[in-house]
Amino acid sequence: MASSGEEASSGSPGRVGTGTDPSCLESAMASSAQQDSVEDFEVLEEDEDDLSELPPLEDMGRARAPPREDAQSLEQGTGEAAEDPQEWLDVLGSGLLKKKTLVPGQGVESRPRKGQEVTIRLRATLEDGSVVEENPGLTFTLGDCDVLQALDLCVQLLEMGETALIVSDAKYCYGAQGRSPDIPPNAALTLEVELLEARDAPDLELLSGKEKIGLANRKRERGNFYYQQADYVLAINSYDIALKVISSSSKVDFSPDEEAELLDVKVKCLNNLAASQLKLDHYEAALKSCNLVLEHQPGNIKALFRKGKVLAQQGEYREAIPILKAALKLEPSNKTIHTELSKLVKKHADQKTVETEMYRKMLGNPSAGSAPVKCKDKLPWSIPWKWLFGATAIALGGVALSVVIAARN
């Protein structure tokens, strides 16, 4: 998986930025327009006007970088080093992520800490030696999952000035989806990394409105990337970080426009957070996220739809139906809401039938088909002979008892 860094760049793996090649941007815009035309509420919150912020990194077309002369020598060097397992550090103990020091650094005490901003020089190649990424200054927050997991896990093991070779399985890079057009699905990568700088992250309280908006959007876009990779846990992590940035206190005054934009980013993060939580069946958390959106925007259709869906998953059809009807009233032509509402109405009817039958059995009321047929010949005033015999016996018993008592007196 990959990442957005602190600055937009088209040369960083998995980063979601705005510094994209124009031809790539046109391709992405066309892809987005096609997505928006078939809105099914699985599409995440995007900026309708600014199409440069599209989340699916794998759809951001880019030209394949031509193989460099030294790519083959790097690959050969990697193969030779791999033959000597003692020179490699098995980072996770599974053999899927390995690190080897090429140039020593300044000592263990110079290693960066989580939460710091680090800058690295990066060169990434496929197994055939093709160079797919080169960035002389990739900057990101260590530990925030802003970049490939292989980088996030290994850079914290680098010493300042160290150059290392990292060999990673696709699981910690671009996974089963790859990155179109240059990284195929399930592709392992070899990363040459040099740690250039590590510094404390900026104080959120001192960020300007534009800086805070930009940082929150980068975290949100990273969450969108993970969502499209079907890694919903990491998506939730990125949305949570974005929300923490937005909700952090500030010593800087923001303009009304900046306040409105921050609120817009917050709503998008909450909506996308609810979508990710739904994918993991975290219904209570998803319901809370939807309610937070509706506090700010009571007419937010996606939040209404997802809230109705959460309640339906919990079997609360009676509560879910009015919410979906409210969403449908706001957008009558939406086929997704129509379909979901129709399913809920049917499920609610079936539920009512089951409940009615259950109550009938609990109260001991026989069903209409099993009710005994009354005799039409019997007169309404007729008395059963058993009752008559019992009454006569009781009367005679009473008389006998009175005689006995009188005799004793």
XYZ file of C-alpha atoms in Angstrom:
409
model
C 0.000 0.000 0.000
C 1.157 3.452 -0.591
C 0.898 6.977 0.508
C 0.503 10.653 0.454
C 3.412 12.621 1.681
C 3.595 16.090 3.054
C 3.921 17.546 -0.426
C 2.262 16.509 -3.650
C 4.550 14.695 -6.007
C 4.066 12.429 -8.959
C 7.231 10.549 -8.229
C 6.423 8.909 -4.922
C 4.939 5.448 -4.587
C 1.323 5.378 -3.620
C 1.149 9.050 -2.859
C -1.986 10.982 -3.548
C -1.037 14.450 -4.611
C -1.808 17.189 -7.052
C 1.537 17.331 -8.816
C 0.405 14.850 -11.444
C 1.283 14.831 -15.098
C -1.477 16.678 -17.067
C -2.148 13.727 -19.351
C -2.539 11.502 -16.285
C -4.900 14.005 -14.724
C -7.163 14.022 -17.774
C -7.356 10.239 -17.612
C -8.213 10.374 -13.920
C -10.863 13.044 -14.484
C -12.523 10.905 -17.145
C -12.483 7.943 -14.798
C -14.014 10.037 -12.018
C -16.750 11.399 -14.245
C -17.719 7.858 -15.156
C -17.773 6.902 -11.475
C -19.974 9.806 -10.463
C -22.502 9.012 -13.183
C -23.325 5.685 -11.544
C -23.439 6.786 -7.915
C -24.185 3.769 -5.729
C -23.095 5.117 -2.341
C -20.065 2.828 -2.361
C -18.156 5.680 -3.991
C -16.389 7.707 -1.357
C -16.836 11.404 -0.723
C -14.883 13.331 -3.332
C -14.446 16.957 -4.284
C -16.965 17.534 -7.042
C -15.203 20.571 -8.441
C -11.549 19.734 -7.845
C -11.028 16.490 -9.737
C -7.301 16.551 -9.027
C -7.999 15.030 -5.590
C -9.136 11.651 -6.872
C -8.379 8.947 -4.320
C -7.749 5.843 -6.438
C -4.006 6.062 -6.986
C -4.045 3.010 -9.215
C -6.245 4.957 -11.661
C -3.812 7.884 -11.903
C -2.221 6.877 -15.169
C 1.458 7.567 -15.555
C 4.051 6.654 -18.134
C 6.355 3.786 -17.270
C 9.832 5.024 -16.498
C 12.413 3.586 -18.925
C 14.839 1.103 -17.394
C 18.103 2.728 -16.407
C 21.491 1.303 -17.111
C 22.182 0.696 -13.440
C 18.876 -1.083 -12.800
C 20.267 -4.423 -13.933
C 23.344 -4.076 -11.756
C 21.131 -3.225 -8.753
C 19.032 -6.316 -9.347
C 22.093 -8.499 -9.689
C 23.478 -7.030 -6.491
C 20.245 -7.824 -4.715
C 20.311 -11.406 -5.920
C 23.878 -11.913 -4.782
C 23.131 -10.418 -1.369
C 20.043 -12.565 -0.975
C 22.193 -15.658 -1.215
C 23.801 -14.681 2.088
C 20.931 -14.574 4.597
C 23.221 -13.383 7.373
C 23.460 -9.952 5.721
C 19.696 -9.465 5.699
C 17.397 -8.485 8.533
C 14.066 -10.320 8.459
C 11.969 -7.399 9.663
C 8.757 -9.310 10.464
C 10.169 -12.812 10.853
C 8.112 -14.090 7.928
C 10.630 -13.610 5.126
C 8.223 -11.249 3.336
C 10.051 -8.044 4.283
C 13.857 -7.903 4.436
C 16.337 -5.082 4.912
C 20.059 -4.912 4.206
C 22.405 -2.004 4.980
C 24.419 -0.807 1.977
C 25.956 2.305 3.559
C 26.099 2.533 7.396
C 24.525 5.495 9.157
C 25.361 7.611 12.189
C 24.389 5.105 14.872
C 21.290 3.604 16.458
C 20.573 6.754 18.463
C 20.043 8.666 15.207
C 17.081 6.538 14.128
C 13.829 8.476 13.585
C 10.848 8.145 15.911
C 7.211 7.545 15.080
C 5.338 10.795 14.588
C 8.359 12.568 13.137
C 8.518 13.860 9.594
C 11.202 12.048 7.631
C 12.685 12.727 4.218
C 14.178 9.905 2.207
C 15.699 9.301 -1.190
C 13.805 6.466 -2.844
C 14.341 4.221 -5.836
C 11.927 1.358 -6.502
C 12.325 -1.475 -9.015
C 10.376 -4.547 -10.047
C 11.860 -8.023 -10.044
C 12.808 -7.624 -13.713
C 14.845 -4.516 -12.866
C 12.367 -1.980 -14.266
C 12.512 1.292 -12.348
C 8.969 2.267 -11.337
C 9.739 5.059 -8.882
C 12.467 7.582 -8.185
C 12.121 10.399 -5.676
C 15.087 12.371 -4.377
C 13.108 13.813 -1.454
C 10.002 11.949 -0.334
C 8.643 13.419 2.910
C 6.031 11.738 5.129
C 5.003 11.273 8.757
C 6.527 8.097 10.117
C 3.950 5.701 11.567
C 0.890 7.352 9.992
C 0.685 4.831 7.115
C 1.267 7.677 4.661
C 3.449 5.533 2.414
C 3.976 1.904 1.464
C 3.873 -0.293 4.538
C 7.293 -1.592 3.570
C 8.671 1.935 3.932
C 6.721 2.774 7.077
C 8.033 -0.360 8.795
C 11.640 -0.193 7.615
C 12.493 3.518 7.664
C 12.179 3.566 11.452
C 15.029 1.017 11.492
C 17.338 3.241 9.413
C 20.081 5.339 10.939
C 20.569 8.905 9.765
C 22.553 8.861 6.514
C 22.121 5.109 6.097
C 21.395 3.669 2.671
C 19.556 0.357 2.717
C 18.049 -2.139 0.341
C 14.542 -3.345 1.137
C 12.995 -6.371 -0.552
C 9.243 -6.515 0.036
C 6.458 -8.877 -0.843
C 3.459 -7.344 -2.645
C 1.496 -7.567 0.604
C 3.430 -4.590 1.974
C 3.483 -2.675 -1.318
C 0.585 -2.466 -3.778
C -1.023 -5.813 -3.045
C -3.304 -7.755 -5.335
C -4.456 -4.668 -7.237
C -1.047 -3.299 -8.160
C -0.753 0.218 -9.535
C -1.782 0.873 -13.098
C -0.027 1.093 -15.438
C 3.476 0.378 -14.168
C 3.138 -2.021 -11.222
C 1.291 -5.292 -11.947
C -0.855 -7.094 -9.365
C 0.969 -9.068 -6.671
C 4.320 -7.537 -7.613
C 7.215 -7.625 -5.166
C 9.391 -4.507 -5.049
C 13.022 -3.765 -4.308
C 13.445 -0.376 -2.632
C 16.719 1.484 -2.293
C 16.283 4.021 0.510
C 18.533 6.666 2.045
C 17.446 8.489 5.205
C 18.159 12.172 4.631
C 16.366 13.975 7.466
C 14.120 13.477 10.502
C 12.420 16.311 12.353
C 9.508 16.779 14.708
C 6.120 17.167 13.061
C 4.699 20.697 12.962
C 2.584 21.899 15.882
C -1.054 21.546 14.816
C -1.999 24.557 16.908
C 0.258 26.779 14.815
C -0.898 25.614 11.380
C -2.647 28.153 9.205
C -6.088 27.381 7.833
C -4.722 26.354 4.438
C -2.025 24.177 6.020
C -4.511 22.390 8.247
C -6.916 21.835 5.335
C -4.095 20.507 3.155
C -2.839 18.113 5.837
C -6.332 16.805 6.627
C -7.050 16.273 2.940
C -3.841 14.304 2.436
C -4.755 11.985 5.304
C -8.294 11.641 3.932
C -7.014 10.831 0.452
C -4.732 8.225 1.958
C -7.769 6.658 3.609
C -9.523 6.625 0.237
C -6.552 4.797 -1.255
C -6.676 2.110 1.422
C -10.459 1.833 1.027
C -10.022 1.103 -2.675
C -7.373 -1.455 -1.767
C -10.025 -3.078 0.490
C -7.790 -2.479 3.527
C -10.526 -0.976 5.685
C -8.558 -1.046 8.934
C -5.852 1.223 7.521
C -8.531 3.347 5.850
C -10.171 3.929 9.240
C -6.756 4.782 10.699
C -6.168 7.465 8.056
C -9.652 8.976 8.456
C -9.176 9.087 12.232
C -5.883 10.941 11.826
C -7.535 13.426 9.458
C -10.332 14.046 11.956
C -7.807 14.599 14.751
C -6.067 17.205 12.601
C -9.372 18.982 11.931
C -10.562 18.910 15.540
C -7.233 19.994 17.041
C -7.229 23.342 18.814
C -5.628 26.297 17.074
C -3.882 29.478 18.081
C -4.399 30.895 14.603
C -7.555 32.643 13.436
C -9.224 31.101 10.394
C -11.346 32.931 7.840
C -15.033 31.980 7.429
C -14.168 30.300 4.126
C -11.444 28.226 5.788
C -13.815 27.235 8.594
C -16.393 26.148 6.007
C -13.784 24.164 4.081
C -12.588 22.423 7.252
C -16.172 21.444 8.015
C -16.555 20.106 4.488
C -13.427 17.947 4.879
C -14.685 16.749 8.267
C -18.029 15.663 6.796
C -16.266 13.794 3.983
C -14.000 12.013 6.457
C -16.944 11.000 8.663
C -18.940 9.727 5.685
C -15.996 7.697 4.423
C -15.290 6.483 7.942
C -18.874 5.182 8.161
C -18.438 3.394 4.824
C -15.280 1.664 6.084
C -16.887 0.734 9.398
C -19.834 -0.782 7.526
C -17.431 -2.964 5.547
C -16.096 -4.358 8.832
C -19.603 -4.777 10.336
C -18.810 -2.219 13.040
C -22.434 -1.076 13.117
C -22.432 0.974 16.309
C -19.349 2.904 15.224
C -20.804 3.457 11.742
C -24.071 4.699 13.252
C -22.147 7.178 15.398
C -20.232 8.464 12.355
C -23.461 8.922 10.390
C -25.092 10.788 13.259
C -22.109 13.140 13.480
C -22.506 13.952 9.784
C -26.232 14.566 10.211
C -25.572 16.923 13.115
C -23.764 19.191 10.684
C -25.783 18.398 7.555
C -29.237 16.936 8.320
C -29.904 16.539 4.613
C -26.717 14.646 3.751
C -28.005 11.882 1.501
C -25.051 9.537 1.904
C -25.204 9.763 5.677
C -28.969 9.129 5.632
C -28.528 6.173 3.314
C -25.743 4.622 5.378
C -27.612 5.200 8.634
C -30.628 3.435 7.168
C -28.398 0.614 6.022
C -26.814 0.262 9.475
C -30.216 0.106 11.160
C -31.374 -2.445 8.599
C -28.330 -4.606 9.308
C -29.290 -4.479 12.971
C -32.846 -5.579 12.124
C -34.348 -2.184 12.999
C -36.506 -2.015 9.871
C -39.153 0.206 11.432
C -36.522 2.887 12.138
C -34.589 2.389 8.908
C -37.521 2.802 6.500
C -38.392 6.446 7.388
C -34.714 7.408 7.115
C -34.414 5.914 3.635
C -37.686 7.578 2.662
C -36.205 10.907 3.747
C -33.136 10.243 1.592
C -35.326 9.278 -1.348
C -37.362 12.467 -0.964
C -34.147 14.460 -1.335
C -33.101 12.491 -4.414
C -36.172 10.766 -5.947
C -34.290 9.439 -8.986
C -31.676 7.521 -6.996
C -32.050 3.856 -7.944
C -29.832 2.621 -5.109
C -32.114 4.123 -2.468
C -35.190 2.783 -4.296
C -33.742 -0.727 -4.324
C -32.671 -0.659 -0.677
C -36.012 0.768 0.444
C -37.967 -1.885 -1.472
C -35.920 -4.643 0.179
C -36.486 -3.152 3.626
C -40.246 -2.803 3.160
C -40.469 -6.473 2.181
C -38.257 -7.561 5.101
C -40.355 -5.468 7.479
C -43.567 -7.082 6.210
C -42.072 -10.543 6.646
C -40.907 -9.585 10.131
C -44.395 -8.423 11.105
C -45.894 -11.702 9.872
C -43.427 -13.722 11.942
C -44.077 -11.571 15.024
C -47.857 -11.908 14.654
C -47.601 -15.690 14.476
C -45.259 -15.744 17.465
C -47.640 -13.628 19.582
C -50.571 -15.862 18.624
C -48.683 -18.912 19.840
C -47.596 -17.168 23.034
C -51.202 -16.200 23.875
C -52.451 -19.666 23.077
C -54.807 -18.518 20.354
C -55.359 -21.269 17.815
C -54.986 -20.348 14.212
C -58.058 -19.783 12.111
C -57.582 -23.082 10.294
C -57.564 -25.146 13.476
C -60.518 -23.447 15.233
C -63.310 -25.964 16.061
C -66.586 -25.574 14.235
C -69.473 -24.711 16.554
C -72.620 -26.803 16.386
C -75.303 -24.760 14.655
C -78.110 -26.931 16.110
C -77.264 -26.010 19.698
C -79.485 -23.295 21.125
C -77.771 -20.314 22.760
C -79.588 -21.030 26.074
C -78.901 -24.782 26.189
C -76.897 -25.979 29.235
C -74.423 -28.893 28.979
C -75.609 -31.945 30.960
C -72.253 -32.170 32.788
C -72.784 -28.697 34.254
C -76.349 -29.577 35.269
C -75.262 -32.784 36.989
C -72.490 -30.971 38.863
C -74.841 -28.230 40.087
C -77.362 -30.822 41.325
C -74.618 -32.691 43.206
C -73.442 -29.512 44.885
C -77.008 -28.604 45.951
C -77.668 -32.056 47.446
C -74.350 -31.919 49.264
C -75.295 -28.591 50.765
C -78.640 -29.911 52.032
C -76.992 -32.962 53.626
C -74.448 -30.785 55.347
C -77.200 -28.550 56.777
C -79.035 -31.617 58.198
C -75.883 -32.877 59.924
C -75.196 -29.501 61.516
C -78.781 -29.207 62.739
C -78.669 -32.702 64.287
C -75.515 -31.866 66.257
C -77.067 -28.763 67.680
